[in-house]
Amino acid sequence: MPHVQTRSSASAGLGFSILFAVAFVASSFLTRRVEMAGAGFTELWPAGGLPIVWLLVRNSRFVGIDTLLLLAAAFTANLNTGSEAEIAAVFAVANVVQSWLAVLLLRRWCPDVWHCGGDRALDSPKVVARFGAALILAIGIGTALASIGAVLLPATGYDSFDATASGLWFGRNLGSALIVVALGIMIGQRVTAPRPRPRLRGEDAGPAELLAATVFTVFAYGLAFSFDELPLAFPLLAATVWFGARFSTLLSAAHSFVVGIVTMMLTLRGIGPFAHVEHADVGFMIAQFYIATIAVTGLAIATGRDERQALADDLRRAQEETAYQGSVRAAVIGSMTEGVLVVDEHGDLLMHNEAAARVLGLGDQLTRQTRFALSSWTVDGVEMTAYERPSARALRGERVDGELMVVKVVDVGDRVLTVSAIPLPRDEVNGRSRAMVLMRDTTHEHANRQELAAFAGVVAHDLRNPLAAIDGWTEMIADELGAGSLDAQMTQEFVSRVRSSSRRMRELIRDLLAHATSSARDLDVSRIDVTAMVNEIAVGRAATGFVSATSIPLVLGDPVLVRQVLDNLIGNALKYVAPGEEPKVVVCGERTDARLVTIEVLDDGIGIPEEDRARVFDEFHRAHYREYEGSGLGLSIVRRIVNRHGGSIEAHPNPAGRGSAFRFTLPAYDA
Ligand code: ADP
């Protein structure tokens, strides 16, 4: 049962004590009519537990005042029920002593209970047992005090205070204390408990059942008290059991309280099974013990049920918590983009997420078998044995941190994975070691890295060539100058060679930059009139007579990049012509698809050998590297830009017979 231990249950004020004292005295007025001749005290004593509740609730700040007040109230109450002054004083002292004793014992034995040091209700049979024991001991001592006092007082003539009278005093006080103190604690705890408060009815007992149990109680008691010659008290316990088993402890205690009062009232009127014992006071005593019995029985059953309920609640909460934790874990692992696998030493797959299946190219068929069917390689192309796999190494206790490996996936090809593997704590229940494997598909990154390395190699090579030429020519200038044989014509010749080399370097650097920016730049698309753009390019290249454009549908693209495409293609078409021939370039286009415009750049130049046609788009690939200058980057830039616009490009022979045709697509403007 969830509860916050607030050890500082506020103690009530002095007004509270006065109220209790008045109630205590008033209750004696109600019951004075039933004082039994001779005993000097009343048998009906519903207020018997009141002083204990009073002292419990007041805590111990005003011990003196409360003790005096209680003494006075008890004296008055005893006088009121017909006792002589001396015997009333003895009983009052016994009352005060037993009440204080009960309070001290309750604080010691039930420190978690409301106003005994904690804030809990009577909520387990163990607590009820301690509660009952405290009251029995305290009231037992009070009874002994009252009995000894009454017998020792010579003048009063209470020689009738015998064992039965002691038993009556004990039974009367115990029955009342068990019910009134229990009820006081249950009500007080409930009223001061934080909301929402527990239901009064049990988990599944409805109002109809409450009505049925009440009707049953009335019926059973009616029956038992009607046939009063027969000892029919025992079936009455069934009502107590019903309330204890099915309703809250508070309702069960209230039930005991009501039937206790009814039992006593009827017994005093000479009605019912307890009234027909030979000696009336023995009958009362039995009735008192009967009440004490139902009080304890009711409390024990109800709190036992509470305890079971609390355990069941705890269990349910724990299960819910576990399920919640599990769902969080599943959501986190499921949403990871990294593949996660947990394997054991037998190779069994204990857990995996969707990303793992995806990374390994296995869709939803990731099992122990499919995993082992994959072959693993190092990036250097050496096949790994099962022993060398990262998972196997982690199962042996090694930590693998972000290593590259290649997995050969059927129908998909090679995948380069970055794999980490971590040993997990051993599963002691099943006696196996476990490891977690984390994998990321780094195929593209790996390819990019390799491409970059190759690119850097070619760049270094291509830049070194013109630089070497510049070095060579300037050295010759220096040599000739040293020999004194450098004339103006030679100088002219050498300088023009140097300038041509430096121009080649500049162009290469420009192309490299364009290549780098063609993929880095964000696309900024707008409407493009390709026909007009072709004409502008022709003007820019001083080639208006060689370039013609038929009307081409509008396209949607990044004007800067599309201009780069057209400029490269037109530049090549003008460049790759046989020496001495005039170039002729035609650019045309049409809508070939709901979304696309196909544009063609046709020339009648030297054409591209068939084996080079697909490869001219690769970086640095040149089909005519001997006769024509160039970097080999132009078409790779063109393809990249076209691809980024969602289009494609191909090289074909010119259908008109001679030269090439570059055919590419771009998004139509109105699509
Ligand atoms: P570059 O022109 O700088 O060499 P490109 O990437 O633009 O580089 O072209 C790659 C190769 O494709 C060229 O070296 C050339 O061999 C071939 N090529 C490109 N355009 C044409 C064309 N219109 N006619 C013939 N060959 C061409």
PDB file of N, CA, C and O and ligand atoms in Angstrom, residues 511 568-569 572-576 603 605-609 616-618 620-625 628-637 659-660 662, ligand 1:
ATOM      1  N   ASP A 511      38.075  23.860 -63.065  1.00  0.00           N
ATOM      2  CA  ASP A 511      37.213  22.686 -63.184  1.00  0.00           C
ATOM      3  C   ASP A 511      37.091  21.935 -61.858  1.00  0.00           C
ATOM      4  O   ASP A 511      36.018  21.434 -61.500  1.00  0.00           O
ATOM      5  N   ASN A 568      29.282  23.364 -70.780  1.00  0.00           N
ATOM      6  CA  ASN A 568      30.222  22.251 -70.922  1.00  0.00           C
ATOM      7  C   ASN A 568      29.954  21.469 -72.199  1.00  0.00           C
ATOM      8  O   ASN A 568      30.882  21.150 -72.952  1.00  0.00           O
ATOM      9  N   LEU A 569      28.645  21.134 -72.423  1.00  0.00           N
ATOM     10  CA  LEU A 569      28.314  20.303 -73.594  1.00  0.00           C
ATOM     11  C   LEU A 569      28.602  21.065 -74.888  1.00  0.00           C
ATOM     12  O   LEU A 569      29.161  20.504 -75.850  1.00  0.00           O
ATOM     13  N   ASN A 572      32.395  21.338 -75.435  1.00  0.00           N
ATOM     14  CA  ASN A 572      32.954  20.084 -75.975  1.00  0.00           C
ATOM     15  C   ASN A 572      32.620  19.934 -77.457  1.00  0.00           C
ATOM     16  O   ASN A 572      33.466  19.542 -78.271  1.00  0.00           O
ATOM     17  N   ALA A 573      31.337  20.226 -77.805  1.00  0.00           N
ATOM     18  CA  ALA A 573      30.913  20.061 -79.202  1.00  0.00           C
ATOM     19  C   ALA A 573      31.721  20.976 -80.128  1.00  0.00           C
ATOM     20  O   ALA A 573      32.012  20.615 -81.274  1.00  0.00           O
ATOM     21  N   LEU A 574      32.072  22.164 -79.607  1.00  0.00           N
ATOM     22  CA  LEU A 574      32.871  23.093 -80.424  1.00  0.00           C
ATOM     23  C   LEU A 574      34.328  22.632 -80.495  1.00  0.00           C
ATOM     24  O   LEU A 574      35.032  22.879 -81.467  1.00  0.00           O
ATOM     25  N   LYS A 575      34.763  21.971 -79.372  1.00  0.00           N
ATOM     26  CA  LYS A 575      36.190  21.616 -79.269  1.00  0.00           C
ATOM     27  C   LYS A 575      36.534  20.351 -80.068  1.00  0.00           C
ATOM     28  O   LYS A 575      37.532  20.325 -80.788  1.00  0.00           O
ATOM     29  N   TYR A 576      35.679  19.287 -79.897  1.00  0.00           N
ATOM     30  CA  TYR A 576      36.068  17.989 -80.471  1.00  0.00           C
ATOM     31  C   TYR A 576      35.647  17.881 -81.948  1.00  0.00           C
ATOM     32  O   TYR A 576      34.731  17.133 -82.311  1.00  0.00           O
ATOM     33  N   ASP A 603      26.455  17.328 -82.417  1.00  0.00           N
ATOM     34  CA  ASP A 603      27.540  17.969 -83.178  1.00  0.00           C
ATOM     35  C   ASP A 603      27.948  17.046 -84.321  1.00  0.00           C
ATOM     36  O   ASP A 603      27.552  15.883 -84.362  1.00  0.00           O
ATOM     37  N   GLY A 605      31.230  16.511 -85.035  1.00  0.00           N
ATOM     38  CA  GLY A 605      32.670  16.442 -84.773  1.00  0.00           C
ATOM     39  C   GLY A 605      33.227  15.035 -84.909  1.00  0.00           C
ATOM     40  O   GLY A 605      32.698  14.202 -85.664  1.00  0.00           O
ATOM     41  N   ILE A 606      34.237  14.751 -84.097  1.00  0.00           N
ATOM     42  CA  ILE A 606      34.964  13.491 -84.261  1.00  0.00           C
ATOM     43  C   ILE A 606      34.272  12.309 -83.589  1.00  0.00           C
ATOM     44  O   ILE A 606      34.648  11.160 -83.798  1.00  0.00           O
ATOM     45  N   GLY A 607      33.256  12.591 -82.751  1.00  0.00           N
ATOM     46  CA  GLY A 607      32.516  11.501 -82.105  1.00  0.00           C
ATOM     47  C   GLY A 607      33.318  10.820 -81.002  1.00  0.00           C
ATOM     48  O   GLY A 607      34.510  11.103 -80.804  1.00  0.00           O
ATOM     49  N   ILE A 608      32.637   9.933 -80.283  1.00  0.00           N
ATOM     50  CA  ILE A 608      33.291   9.240 -79.163  1.00  0.00           C
ATOM     51  C   ILE A 608      33.336   7.752 -79.495  1.00  0.00           C
ATOM     52  O   ILE A 608      32.309   7.178 -79.875  1.00  0.00           O
ATOM     53  N   PRO A 609      34.521   7.118 -79.383  1.00  0.00           N
ATOM     54  CA  PRO A 609      34.578   5.677 -79.631  1.00  0.00           C
ATOM     55  C   PRO A 609      33.570   4.951 -78.729  1.00  0.00           C
ATOM     56  O   PRO A 609      33.370   5.348 -77.573  1.00  0.00           O
ATOM     57  N   VAL A 616      32.938   8.340 -70.404  1.00  0.00           N
ATOM     58  CA  VAL A 616      33.346   9.750 -70.479  1.00  0.00           C
ATOM     59  C   VAL A 616      32.763  10.580 -69.339  1.00  0.00           C
ATOM     60  O   VAL A 616      33.254  11.669 -69.049  1.00  0.00           O
ATOM     61  N   PHE A 617      31.733  10.010 -68.675  1.00  0.00           N
ATOM     62  CA  PHE A 617      31.136  10.758 -67.557  1.00  0.00           C
ATOM     63  C   PHE A 617      31.887  10.544 -66.240  1.00  0.00           C
ATOM     64  O   PHE A 617      31.596  11.200 -65.248  1.00  0.00           O
ATOM     65  N   ASP A 618      32.822   9.597 -66.217  1.00  0.00           N
ATOM     66  CA  ASP A 618      33.611   9.386 -64.996  1.00  0.00           C
ATOM     67  C   ASP A 618      34.657  10.493 -64.862  1.00  0.00           C
ATOM     68  O   ASP A 618      35.141  11.021 -65.870  1.00  0.00           O
ATOM     69  N   PHE A 620      37.884  12.390 -64.772  1.00  0.00           N
ATOM     70  CA  PHE A 620      39.211  12.315 -65.417  1.00  0.00           C
ATOM     71  C   PHE A 620      39.276  11.361 -66.609  1.00  0.00           C
ATOM     72  O   PHE A 620      40.353  11.110 -67.124  1.00  0.00           O
ATOM     73  N   HIS A 621      38.103  10.798 -66.994  1.00  0.00           N
ATOM     74  CA  HIS A 621      38.192   9.905 -68.159  1.00  0.00           C
ATOM     75  C   HIS A 621      38.160  10.733 -69.443  1.00  0.00           C
ATOM     76  O   HIS A 621      37.235  11.489 -69.678  1.00  0.00           O
ATOM     77  N   ARG A 622      39.166  10.548 -70.267  1.00  0.00           N
ATOM     78  CA  ARG A 622      39.261  11.327 -71.508  1.00  0.00           C
ATOM     79  C   ARG A 622      39.459  10.351 -72.671  1.00  0.00           C
ATOM     80  O   ARG A 622      40.314   9.478 -72.624  1.00  0.00           O
ATOM     81  N   ALA A 623      38.604  10.521 -73.714  1.00  0.00           N
ATOM     82  CA  ALA A 623      38.715   9.619 -74.874  1.00  0.00           C
ATOM     83  C   ALA A 623      39.779  10.113 -75.860  1.00  0.00           C
ATOM     84  O   ALA A 623      40.393   9.332 -76.570  1.00  0.00           O
ATOM     85  N   HIS A 624      39.970  11.412 -75.904  1.00  0.00           N
ATOM     86  CA  HIS A 624      40.920  11.961 -76.890  1.00  0.00           C
ATOM     87  C   HIS A 624      41.984  12.772 -76.178  1.00  0.00           C
ATOM     88  O   HIS A 624      42.129  13.957 -76.430  1.00  0.00           O
ATOM     89  N   TYR A 625      42.708  12.111 -75.250  1.00  0.00           N
ATOM     90  CA  TYR A 625      43.624  12.890 -74.399  1.00  0.00           C
ATOM     91  C   TYR A 625      44.889  13.328 -75.123  1.00  0.00           C
ATOM     92  O   TYR A 625      45.555  14.236 -74.687  1.00  0.00           O
ATOM     93  N   TYR A 628      43.705  16.660 -77.768  1.00  0.00           N
ATOM     94  CA  TYR A 628      42.935  17.793 -77.229  1.00  0.00           C
ATOM     95  C   TYR A 628      43.249  17.996 -75.751  1.00  0.00           C
ATOM     96  O   TYR A 628      43.427  17.025 -75.016  1.00  0.00           O
ATOM     97  N   GLU A 629      43.303  19.262 -75.360  1.00  0.00           N
ATOM     98  CA  GLU A 629      43.552  19.544 -73.945  1.00  0.00           C
ATOM     99  C   GLU A 629      42.244  19.453 -73.151  1.00  0.00           C
ATOM    100  O   GLU A 629      41.168  19.703 -73.679  1.00  0.00           O
ATOM    101  N   GLY A 630      42.384  19.175 -71.901  1.00  0.00           N
ATOM    102  CA  GLY A 630      41.180  19.129 -71.062  1.00  0.00           C
ATOM    103  C   GLY A 630      41.506  18.497 -69.729  1.00  0.00           C
ATOM    104  O   GLY A 630      42.589  17.922 -69.537  1.00  0.00           O
ATOM    105  N   SER A 631      40.559  18.604 -68.787  1.00  0.00           N
ATOM    106  CA  SER A 631      40.794  18.051 -67.450  1.00  0.00           C
ATOM    107  C   SER A 631      40.114  16.698 -67.273  1.00  0.00           C
ATOM    108  O   SER A 631      40.412  15.955 -66.357  1.00  0.00           O
ATOM    109  N   GLY A 632      39.143  16.383 -68.136  1.00  0.00           N
ATOM    110  CA  GLY A 632      38.388  15.136 -67.945  1.00  0.00           C
ATOM    111  C   GLY A 632      37.343  15.251 -66.839  1.00  0.00           C
ATOM    112  O   GLY A 632      36.797  14.251 -66.375  1.00  0.00           O
ATOM    113  N   LEU A 633      37.048  16.487 -66.422  1.00  0.00           N
ATOM    114  CA  LEU A 633      36.083  16.665 -65.323  1.00  0.00           C
ATOM    115  C   LEU A 633      34.727  17.194 -65.801  1.00  0.00           C
ATOM    116  O   LEU A 633      33.717  17.036 -65.114  1.00  0.00           O
ATOM    117  N   GLY A 634      34.722  17.852 -67.016  1.00  0.00           N
ATOM    118  CA  GLY A 634      33.510  18.544 -67.473  1.00  0.00           C
ATOM    119  C   GLY A 634      32.272  17.649 -67.458  1.00  0.00           C
ATOM    120  O   GLY A 634      31.241  18.004 -66.884  1.00  0.00           O
ATOM    121  N   LEU A 635      32.343  16.462 -68.086  1.00  0.00           N
ATOM    122  CA  LEU A 635      31.144  15.615 -68.189  1.00  0.00           C
ATOM    123  C   LEU A 635      30.735  15.022 -66.837  1.00  0.00           C
ATOM    124  O   LEU A 635      29.558  14.758 -66.610  1.00  0.00           O
ATOM    125  N   SER A 636      31.717  14.797 -65.953  1.00  0.00           N
ATOM    126  CA  SER A 636      31.323  14.279 -64.627  1.00  0.00           C
ATOM    127  C   SER A 636      30.547  15.357 -63.866  1.00  0.00           C
ATOM    128  O   SER A 636      29.595  15.051 -63.136  1.00  0.00           O
ATOM    129  N   ILE A 637      30.958  16.614 -64.054  1.00  0.00           N
ATOM    130  CA  ILE A 637      30.194  17.717 -63.428  1.00  0.00           C
ATOM    131  C   ILE A 637      28.789  17.758 -64.030  1.00  0.00           C
ATOM    132  O   ILE A 637      27.784  17.861 -63.315  1.00  0.00           O
ATOM    133  N   GLY A 659      29.657  12.534 -85.693  1.00  0.00           N
ATOM    134  CA  GLY A 659      29.656  13.306 -84.450  1.00  0.00           C
ATOM    135  C   GLY A 659      28.868  12.632 -83.331  1.00  0.00           C
ATOM    136  O   GLY A 659      28.511  11.469 -83.412  1.00  0.00           O
ATOM    137  N   SER A 660      28.630  13.390 -82.248  1.00  0.00           N
ATOM    138  CA  SER A 660      27.996  12.834 -81.048  1.00  0.00           C
ATOM    139  C   SER A 660      26.675  13.513 -80.761  1.00  0.00           C
ATOM    140  O   SER A 660      26.406  14.625 -81.238  1.00  0.00           O
ATOM    141  N   PHE A 662      24.539  14.252 -77.164  1.00  0.00           N
ATOM    142  CA  PHE A 662      24.387  14.128 -75.697  1.00  0.00           C
ATOM    143  C   PHE A 662      22.923  14.401 -75.370  1.00  0.00           C
ATOM    144  O   PHE A 662      22.397  15.467 -75.667  1.00  0.00           O
TER     145      PHE A 662
HETATM  146  P1  ADP B   1      37.525  17.276 -71.131  1.00  0.00           P
HETATM  147  O1  ADP B   1      36.748  17.789 -72.251  1.00  0.00           O
HETATM  148  O2  ADP B   1      38.064  18.275 -70.228  1.00  0.00           O
HETATM  149  O3  ADP B   1      38.534  16.236 -71.543  1.00  0.00           O
HETATM  150  P2  ADP B   1      35.014  16.105 -70.376  1.00  0.00           P
HETATM  151  O4  ADP B   1      34.632  15.412 -69.144  1.00  0.00           O
HETATM  152  O5  ADP B   1      34.241  17.281 -70.783  1.00  0.00           O
HETATM  153  O6  ADP B   1      36.559  16.457 -70.225  1.00  0.00           O
HETATM  154  O7  ADP B   1      34.981  15.060 -71.537  1.00  0.00           O
HETATM  155  C1  ADP B   1      35.499  13.768 -71.326  1.00  0.00           C
HETATM  156  C2  ADP B   1      35.928  13.177 -72.647  1.00  0.00           C
HETATM  157  O8  ADP B   1      34.792  12.891 -73.455  1.00  0.00           O
HETATM  158  C3  ADP B   1      36.732  14.105 -73.481  1.00  0.00           C
HETATM  159  O9  ADP B   1      38.104  14.001 -73.137  1.00  0.00           O
HETATM  160  C4  ADP B   1      36.466  13.609 -74.848  1.00  0.00           C
HETATM  161  O10 ADP B   1      37.341  12.536 -75.152  1.00  0.00           O
HETATM  162  C5  ADP B   1      35.086  13.080 -74.802  1.00  0.00           C
HETATM  163  N1  ADP B   1      34.117  14.045 -75.361  1.00  0.00           N
HETATM  164  C6  ADP B   1      33.353  14.883 -74.647  1.00  0.00           C
HETATM  165  N2  ADP B   1      32.534  15.578 -75.462  1.00  0.00           N
HETATM  166  C7  ADP B   1      32.787  15.167 -76.726  1.00  0.00           C
HETATM  167  C8  ADP B   1      32.253  15.485 -78.007  1.00  0.00           C
HETATM  168  N3  ADP B   1      31.299  16.410 -78.187  1.00  0.00           N
HETATM  169  N4  ADP B   1      32.741  14.817 -79.074  1.00  0.00           N
HETATM  170  C9  ADP B   1      33.687  13.905 -78.905  1.00  0.00           C
HETATM  171  N5  ADP B   1      34.222  13.535 -77.739  1.00  0.00           N
HETATM  172  C10 ADP B   1      33.773  14.184 -76.642  1.00  0.00           C
END
